[in-house]
Each structure stands twice: as structure tokens, then as C-alpha cells.
């Protein structure tokens, strides 16, 4: 239960009316029976909006998707894991053929399909596993299939990530559901890891696009696992209008409610991505207040959770606040660092470690106990304005090195 | 032996005429007998130039040093390790008192002393250990004392770093020597870790400043261990003119030779810093050619060596060139990534892994053998201009996590 009468419910991307999903193993991940192909299909045409990675090297599917949803419409999302289809020969051809295969099995047009890939960069991808898997995938589509789709888009993720919320617009009950994947190569910038969001709310494509672009600034763009901005990041929202609310086509209470519900879903998934960072044992949240403005607060909070040194200190349950100050100091922008307060807290309590940019006496024993928890909050007060923001990351562990020292084998 | 008749010699900062150095243990690092206080003293007044960290949180000694060398002159450098004197109460007072102590024992003015600190941020620092250590430090000053000074500025460094070169300006033999420290919190930006350079060449303070500022762009600013730009980075050069060359006061052959010799010293030390990155087992060099210009090439090469994912792959001897392309793609600037070639090489051979941004068939066995070496070169050709650059980093290992999970204890 959250504010604004937004209620968490089960069902993921299938919680909104009119969406089916499925996931199968088609062989892209090798001979294993690991699921590697997901399909999310709308019963009717949807408004569609997406944001993409800012990496100049872009996965071929992103280019195809960008063209396909240029008209603000789409009806289904097809996504494989195990191969990023990036820097691969015939990448765009494979992505288009994948759309055609999905479209054929759904009886829709290839230009209304969103296509995504995630996995290893630079390896050849064949259309064969898609051809093999598509019949089974289409046959398995069902209104309760969100969890299978969430599983099929995983790479080094340790848990599938899905969420759904229910809320009212006027007298109509609306839903937003989402799934996401991401564990490494996570430092979204104007986009994110793969995240697919569905809603039965009725909203124009233009507003959907505007709301999504604004939303990612405080959700996906505020997480970081390793500073590596992926080539394949993408967030897609499909809105089919089946909730029957008056079409949201401008500012007003309905848009405010939709915005809040979307933020609930995206923030939930963003935190899950950070917590499931490669090798992570802890979720690190940095809450900044008192910055000159929200944008400055976002930059500062993200700089803190992205610091390798701070991440390693959190792994070691070491209240080394000097590393927080150091990371604040190299955040972009021009601001004072002369009067900064830092607290560290968790379910085990709170300790004030820095006041006015100077050490504050505290019990190292108590601090270690607090930092031994799995969810740590670092609160920073900059004392120079009313800007605030939150960012999420994870600790840096032996397992991050292990996972990435030999990812391909 | 290097080009331009620049010869490597022994002696570090004491190789140039007229410089003495020493290092002692004065108790800042606790009760251990680890050296923690270094002094480099000129026999005569020197031209002085420095570059400093861009971190907005700055160590107190940097502020004092900036004031002291505003007139382009200095005669000695005093530096402690074990405490950064950053975000500490009375930090500037302690830094000024340290200058006064050094000045008194040398019979010079406090305003001609360069003061530096490195170590933990945010811990109180007392003048007492300086008072205790200064008499011994001054007594130990000698023309062969560079190695002791290099040792006394170490923190998590595993080896001291020093170098010296000899070269001719006209008929005069000149020298440049340097020491440096740095292992973690290394992502210099317009400055570097602590690096102290001495020379007996005669050069005006204005030119020394200009040459140093230009030099760091291709030396210290091109290394990265962990992306954390320190609060205390500083490079200082003292030039005492005792070589007797005609004062270098403008463009010409003499300045070109001096520039080349300085670059030899700074590049050598920068590579040593990268190789001794916290927990590192390998030096990773990225050579970029074919970029639009040198600045773009610098950004691309630095983005590659700074990528946690690429660093972990190098630790695992995994020729995962997709991570090279990914890191190139998020380097700042607007450029094409459509036609990129990547080679990986070491003393064990060379393997071409990517051509035209696409996979090139190679033997994984051979690649593993090449990447098992301790010095790896990743060569990137962007095929769009004549810009080139080199950057240096290290692999990301279990030990980086271990060292930084509990640095303070």
C-alpha cells in the first residue's frame, strides 16, 4: 500500500487488462533449458513510448524499434536474452525478421512490434532459434504469463523483477505493470536496462512519451551498478486504454495520478535492479536534500552511489564518510562542499557521521552493526537550497569481479 | 634509453643538482615504524608550478600550497601520508604550521614551502607528530634520499615510484627526477595523485606552469584506477636552474627538449601508478588512433581503461571486445562507432578481435595466452581522423574489493 491510493497487486505486465505474456527456451543461451525468448502481446493496439540508451554504440534492435514506434503505436514486445545483437553482422536484418516472425504468429503487422535483445555484445546471432521458438512462444501466451516473460529476459540477474499497481482515474480502475532485467553494465543515462511496462489506462501517445521521459530522470537514471552504460538499454511502455477512463490528453488530476502510479512502478523496478547488481549483497540508497535544485541533488546522489570506493566500503560495513564527501566533490556542477551533513542508517538504527563537512564522534561498533544490514541509506544534507533526490546502487564485492572476470564462459 | 637523447638514470628527485630528500616515521600512521613524513629541499630557490585536483572538496594543504606558490617560487616540499588533512578541523592551520616547522628547520620562509597530505579523509590531524619528526627529518636530508621520500608518501601503494632522466640543453647536461604515490582513489582530472618533480634545468616559472599544465593532459590525466577523483591530487615541479643552461623563456629547441624529458618522467610515473592500482595484477594500456582529434582520442582511451567491466574481463584474461566497444560508445563527444578495429596484444603476441565494429574470428586459446601477461595493450582504430592518444589503467580484482572494504582498519 502506498500513497495516492496506489495499491500493489500481483500479475506484472499482465495485471493491466488486455495483455498476455510468455517466455520459452529457444536455444540462444545454448543447449540449456534456460528461458531466452519473451513475448508480451496486447489484445488491442496500444499507445507506445520508449527511451533508449545514450551509448553511441547501439544494439540493432533499438534502431528497428525506434522506427517501428515512431508513429506512437505498438501492439507487442519480443525480447531475447543471451545475445545483445549488437556489433553483430546482419543485426538489423535479424531484428526485422524477429519482428516479422512475432507479427505473423500474432496476426499483426511487423511495424507494430517492439524488438529488444540483451546479452553478450559482438557475437553472431541467427534467426533459427527464433523460428524454432516462436510457435511454442505464441502458443504459451496467457494473461498470467508475466513471470515467465520476466524470467526469459534475465542474463546475470539472480531474480526476476516484476511489479504491478492498481489505482483509480475517475470511477475507472486502472493498472500499470512492469518487468525489468539488469544486473551488470548498469549506469543508465536517459534510458535504462530493459524494462517493459504495460497499462490499461487511456492516454495519448504524446503524453505517454512526455511522462516517461520525465519519469526516467528520477527512477532508472538514478541507479548505477558499475558505471557502464549499456548499448541496449530501453524502457518501453504500452498503453491500451482498456480501463475505459476518459483519455488523458493534458494536465490535470488524471495525469497526476497516472504519473504517480508510473513512478511507483518504475522506482520499484529501478531499486530491484540496483539490489540485484552483479555480485551485490546490499542495496545502497543515497538521499540528498538541501541542494541548490533537484537536478544538482540527482547528480550528487548518483555520484555517491556510483563510487567504487564507497561501494567497497559498504561491502566492508565501514562508515568511511570521507569517501562520501570525495564523491560529492567530484559530482558535476558548481556548488559548495563546506557545510555537508552525512548520516548512515538501516533497519538497525541511524548514526550521524559528519556535520558541517567535519567528523562527528560516533560509535564504530554501532556503525558496523547498522552497515551490516542489507539495505543502507546514506542521507546527505547540502544546506544550500531545497533541491532533493534519491539514487540507488549496490556494494562492490568479490562476486562482481568473479562474475565479470569470466562472463562469457 | 629513450628517443631525443633522453637517458634514464638513478636518483629520483635527487638526480638533478641541488636537491636533497628524506623520509621518516613520525607517528601519523600510528605506532608502526612506517615512514609517513617526506621532505624534498632545494639548495637554492626554485621556479615552481603545480596542478591540483578538480574535486570540489579539497585537502587543506592544497589551499595553503596554492597561496604559497602564487609567486611562482618555492624551495621545498613537505608531505605526510596516513591522513589526508581533508575535512579535518583546523586543517589549514595544521598545514600552515607544518610549513612553518619545515621552514624553520631549513632556515627559509614558510611562504616558500609546498605542503601536501595523503591518507584517510575526515580524521583529525595534530601538529604533534610533525613537531616530533621534523628534527630527524631535517637531519636526514641528503642528496641520495629520494627513495626514502618516495617510501614516506606511500599509502596503499605496494611499491615506491621514482624515476630520473638526463638530457642536454645546448652544452649543458640537465636532469629531471620525480617521485609519485597513488594506488586507489585514482581518476585524475587536470591533476593527479601526488607527484613531486625536480629539475636543475633553468626555465621561467610562467613557462614551467604552461608546460606542466599541457603535460598532465597526456600523462597523469590519462590514468584511472577506480574512477574516484581524489580530494588531494597534486603535481608539483621545482626547477632550480643549477644546470646552468640559458634560461628557457620561450618556444624553441630547448623548450622542446625540456618538454620531451618532462613527458618521459611523468608518463613513466603515471604508468607506475596505474600498474600499482589497488589490487591490480596487470597494467592495461589503451592506444587509440584514427580519432577525429587528440582530445577525442584521449576521451575514448580513458573510457576504455576506466570501464569496470573491461577491467574485470582483463583480470579474467577474457578477450571480451564487446566491452571495449561499449566503453567507446559512452565516451563523451559526438563520433561514429560504425567502423572500429580492436586488437589485443602483449609480450605473448597479438590478436585481432574486431574489424569494422564486428567480430573477427580468432583463437580463444591464443587470446587467453596473450591476456595472461602482466602488460596488456588494447589498440583501437576509429578510422575517422588522425587523432591519437594513450591511457593506462589496471585490472579489477578481488584484492581491490578487499583493500577497500576495510581500508581504515
Coordinates of C-alpha atoms in Angstrom, one line a residue, chain B residues 138-371:
Chain B
X138 CA 65.9 17.7 8.6
X139 CA 68.9 15.9 9.9
X140 CA 68.4 13.0 7.4
X141 CA 68.2 15.2 4.4
X142 CA 70.8 14.1 1.8
X143 CA 71.4 14.2 -1.9
X144 CA 70.7 10.5 -2.2
X145 CA 67.5 10.5 -0.2
X146 CA 64.9 10.2 -2.9
X147 CA 64.0 6.6 -2.2
X148 CA 63.2 7.3 1.5
X149 CA 61.0 10.3 0.5
X150 CA 59.2 8.1 -2.1
X151 CA 58.6 5.5 0.6
X152 CA 57.3 8.1 3.1
X153 CA 54.5 9.3 0.8
X154 CA 53.0 5.8 0.2
X155 CA 49.6 4.7 1.5
X156 CA 48.1 1.5 -0.1
X157 CA 50.9 1.6 -2.7
X158 CA 52.8 -1.7 -2.9
X159 CA 56.0 -0.2 -4.4
X160 CA 57.7 3.2 -4.2
X161 CA 57.7 5.1 -7.5
X162 CA 60.7 7.1 -8.7
X163 CA 62.4 8.0 -11.9
X164 CA 65.0 10.3 -13.3
X165 CA 66.3 11.3 -16.8
X166 CA 69.3 13.1 -18.1
X167 CA 69.3 15.2 -21.3
X168 CA 71.2 18.0 -23.0
X169 CA 70.2 21.6 -23.5
X170 CA 72.9 23.2 -25.6
X171 CA 76.1 22.1 -24.0
X172 CA 74.6 21.7 -20.5
X173 CA 73.6 18.4 -19.0
X174 CA 70.1 18.7 -17.4
X175 CA 68.1 16.4 -15.2
X176 CA 64.5 15.8 -14.3
X177 CA 63.6 13.5 -11.4
X178 CA 60.3 12.5 -9.9
X179 CA 58.5 10.5 -7.2
X180 CA 54.8 9.7 -7.0
X181 CA 52.3 7.9 -4.9
X182 CA 48.9 6.6 -5.7
X183 CA 47.1 3.4 -5.8
X184 CA 43.4 4.0 -5.1
X185 CA 41.0 7.0 -5.5
X186 CA 42.7 7.5 -8.8
X187 CA 41.0 9.2 -11.6
X188 CA 43.0 12.4 -12.0
X189 CA 41.3 15.2 -13.8
X190 CA 43.5 18.2 -14.6
X191 CA 45.8 17.0 -11.9
X192 CA 46.9 13.7 -10.4
X193 CA 47.9 11.8 -7.4
X194 CA 50.8 13.2 -5.5
X195 CA 53.8 13.6 -7.8
X196 CA 56.8 15.6 -7.0
X197 CA 59.2 16.5 -9.8
X198 CA 62.6 18.3 -9.5
X199 CA 64.8 19.6 -12.2
X200 CA 68.0 21.5 -12.4
X201 CA 67.1 23.0 -15.8
X202 CA 66.7 26.7 -15.9
X203 CA 63.2 27.7 -17.0
X204 CA 60.9 30.6 -16.2
X205 CA 58.0 30.0 -13.7
X206 CA 55.5 31.0 -16.4
X207 CA 56.8 28.5 -19.0
X208 CA 57.1 25.8 -16.3
X209 CA 53.5 26.3 -15.4
X210 CA 52.4 26.2 -19.0
X211 CA 54.4 23.1 -19.9
X212 CA 53.2 21.2 -16.8
X213 CA 49.5 22.1 -17.5
X214 CA 49.9 20.8 -21.0
X215 CA 51.8 17.7 -20.0
X216 CA 49.3 16.3 -17.4
X217 CA 46.7 16.1 -20.2
X218 CA 48.6 13.2 -21.8
X219 CA 50.3 11.7 -18.6
X220 CA 48.5 11.7 -15.2
X221 CA 45.1 12.7 -16.6
X222 CA 45.2 9.6 -18.8
X223 CA 45.3 7.1 -16.0
X224 CA 42.5 5.7 -13.9
X225 CA 42.3 3.0 -11.2
X226 CA 38.8 3.4 -9.9
X227 CA 37.1 6.5 -11.2
X228 CA 37.3 8.2 -7.9
X229 CA 38.9 11.7 -8.3
X230 CA 40.8 12.3 -5.1
X231 CA 40.4 15.4 -2.9
X232 CA 44.2 15.7 -2.6
X233 CA 45.7 15.2 -6.1
X234 CA 48.7 17.4 -6.8
X235 CA 51.7 17.5 -9.1
X236 CA 54.4 19.9 -8.2
X237 CA 57.6 20.8 -10.2
X238 CA 60.5 22.6 -8.7
X239 CA 63.2 23.9 -11.1
X240 CA 66.4 25.4 -9.6
X241 CA 68.4 26.3 -12.7
X242 CA 71.6 24.8 -11.4
X243 CA 72.3 23.0 -14.7
X244 CA 73.4 26.4 -16.0
X245 CA 71.6 26.3 -19.3
X246 CA 70.4 29.5 -20.9
X247 CA 67.1 30.2 -19.2
X248 CA 64.3 28.7 -21.2
X249 CA 61.9 31.6 -21.7
X250 CA 60.1 30.9 -25.0
X251 CA 59.4 28.4 -27.8
X252 CA 62.5 26.8 -29.3
X253 CA 64.6 23.7 -29.3
X254 CA 65.5 24.0 -25.6
X255 CA 61.8 24.1 -24.7
X256 CA 61.0 21.1 -27.0
X257 CA 63.8 19.0 -25.3
X258 CA 62.6 20.0 -21.8
X259 CA 59.0 19.2 -22.8
X260 CA 60.1 15.7 -24.1
X261 CA 62.1 15.0 -21.0
X262 CA 59.3 16.0 -18.6
X263 CA 56.9 13.9 -20.6
X264 CA 59.3 10.9 -20.3
X265 CA 59.3 11.3 -16.5
X266 CA 55.5 12.0 -16.0
X267 CA 54.5 9.2 -18.4
X268 CA 56.8 6.8 -16.6
X269 CA 55.4 7.7 -13.2
X270 CA 51.8 7.7 -14.5
X271 CA 52.2 4.1 -15.8
X272 CA 53.7 3.1 -12.5
X273 CA 50.7 4.5 -10.7
X274 CA 48.3 2.6 -12.9
X275 CA 50.3 -0.7 -12.6
X276 CA 50.2 -0.3 -8.8
X277 CA 46.5 0.3 -8.7
X278 CA 44.9 -1.1 -5.7
X279 CA 44.7 -4.9 -6.0
X280 CA 46.0 -4.8 -9.6
X281 CA 47.7 -7.7 -11.2
X282 CA 48.1 -6.1 -14.7
X283 CA 48.8 -2.8 -16.5
X284 CA 46.2 -2.1 -19.2
X285 CA 47.2 0.3 -21.9
X286 CA 44.7 1.5 -24.4
X287 CA 46.2 3.1 -27.6
X288 CA 43.6 4.9 -29.8
X289 CA 44.4 6.1 -33.3
X290 CA 42.2 7.3 -36.1
X291 CA 40.1 9.6 -33.9
X292 CA 38.8 13.0 -35.1
X293 CA 41.4 14.7 -32.9
X294 CA 43.8 14.0 -30.0
X295 CA 41.2 15.2 -27.4
X296 CA 38.6 12.8 -28.7
X297 CA 41.3 10.0 -28.7
X298 CA 42.1 10.8 -25.1
X299 CA 38.5 10.6 -24.0
X300 CA 38.0 7.3 -25.8
X301 CA 41.2 5.6 -24.5
X302 CA 40.4 6.8 -21.0
X303 CA 36.8 5.5 -21.2
X304 CA 38.1 2.0 -22.1
X305 CA 40.6 1.7 -19.3
X306 CA 38.1 3.1 -16.8
X307 CA 35.4 0.5 -17.5
X308 CA 34.9 -1.8 -14.5
X309 CA 33.5 -4.5 -16.9
X310 CA 36.6 -4.3 -19.2
X311 CA 38.9 -4.3 -16.1
X312 CA 37.2 -7.4 -14.7
X313 CA 37.5 -9.1 -18.1
X314 CA 41.2 -8.3 -18.2
X315 CA 41.6 -9.9 -14.8
X316 CA 39.9 -13.0 -16.2
X317 CA 42.0 -12.9 -19.3
X318 CA 38.8 -12.8 -21.4
X319 CA 39.1 -11.1 -24.8
X320 CA 35.6 -9.6 -24.4
X321 CA 35.9 -6.9 -27.0
X322 CA 32.2 -6.0 -26.8
X323 CA 33.0 -4.3 -23.5
X324 CA 35.7 -2.2 -25.4
X325 CA 33.0 -1.1 -27.9
X326 CA 30.6 -0.4 -25.1
X327 CA 33.1 1.8 -23.3
X328 CA 34.0 3.6 -26.5
X329 CA 30.3 4.2 -27.1
X330 CA 29.7 6.0 -23.8
X331 CA 32.8 8.2 -24.1
X332 CA 31.9 11.8 -24.2
X333 CA 31.7 13.5 -27.6
X334 CA 29.9 13.0 -30.9
X335 CA 31.6 10.4 -33.2
X336 CA 30.9 7.4 -35.2
X337 CA 31.3 3.9 -33.8
X338 CA 30.5 2.1 -37.1
X339 CA 34.0 1.3 -38.2
X340 CA 36.1 0.4 -35.2
X341 CA 39.0 -2.1 -35.2
X342 CA 40.3 -3.6 -31.9
X343 CA 43.5 -5.6 -31.3
X344 CA 44.7 -7.0 -28.1
X345 CA 48.4 -7.7 -27.5
X346 CA 51.2 -8.4 -25.0
X347 CA 54.6 -9.8 -24.9
X348 CA 53.0 -13.2 -25.8
X349 CA 51.7 -11.9 -29.2
X350 CA 48.8 -10.1 -30.8
X351 CA 45.3 -11.0 -31.8
X352 CA 42.8 -9.0 -34.0
X353 CA 39.4 -9.4 -32.3
X354 CA 37.2 -6.8 -34.0
X355 CA 37.2 -5.3 -37.5
X356 CA 34.7 -2.7 -38.7
X357 CA 32.9 -3.0 -35.3
X358 CA 32.2 -6.7 -36.0
X359 CA 33.6 -9.9 -34.6
X360 CA 36.8 -11.2 -36.2
X361 CA 37.5 -14.9 -35.9
X362 CA 40.4 -15.6 -33.6
X363 CA 41.7 -18.4 -31.4
X364 CA 40.3 -18.0 -27.8
X365 CA 43.2 -20.2 -26.6
X366 CA 45.7 -17.8 -28.2
X367 CA 43.8 -14.7 -26.8
X368 CA 43.9 -16.2 -23.3
X369 CA 47.6 -16.8 -23.5
X370 CA 48.1 -13.2 -24.6
X371 CA 45.9 -11.8 -21.9

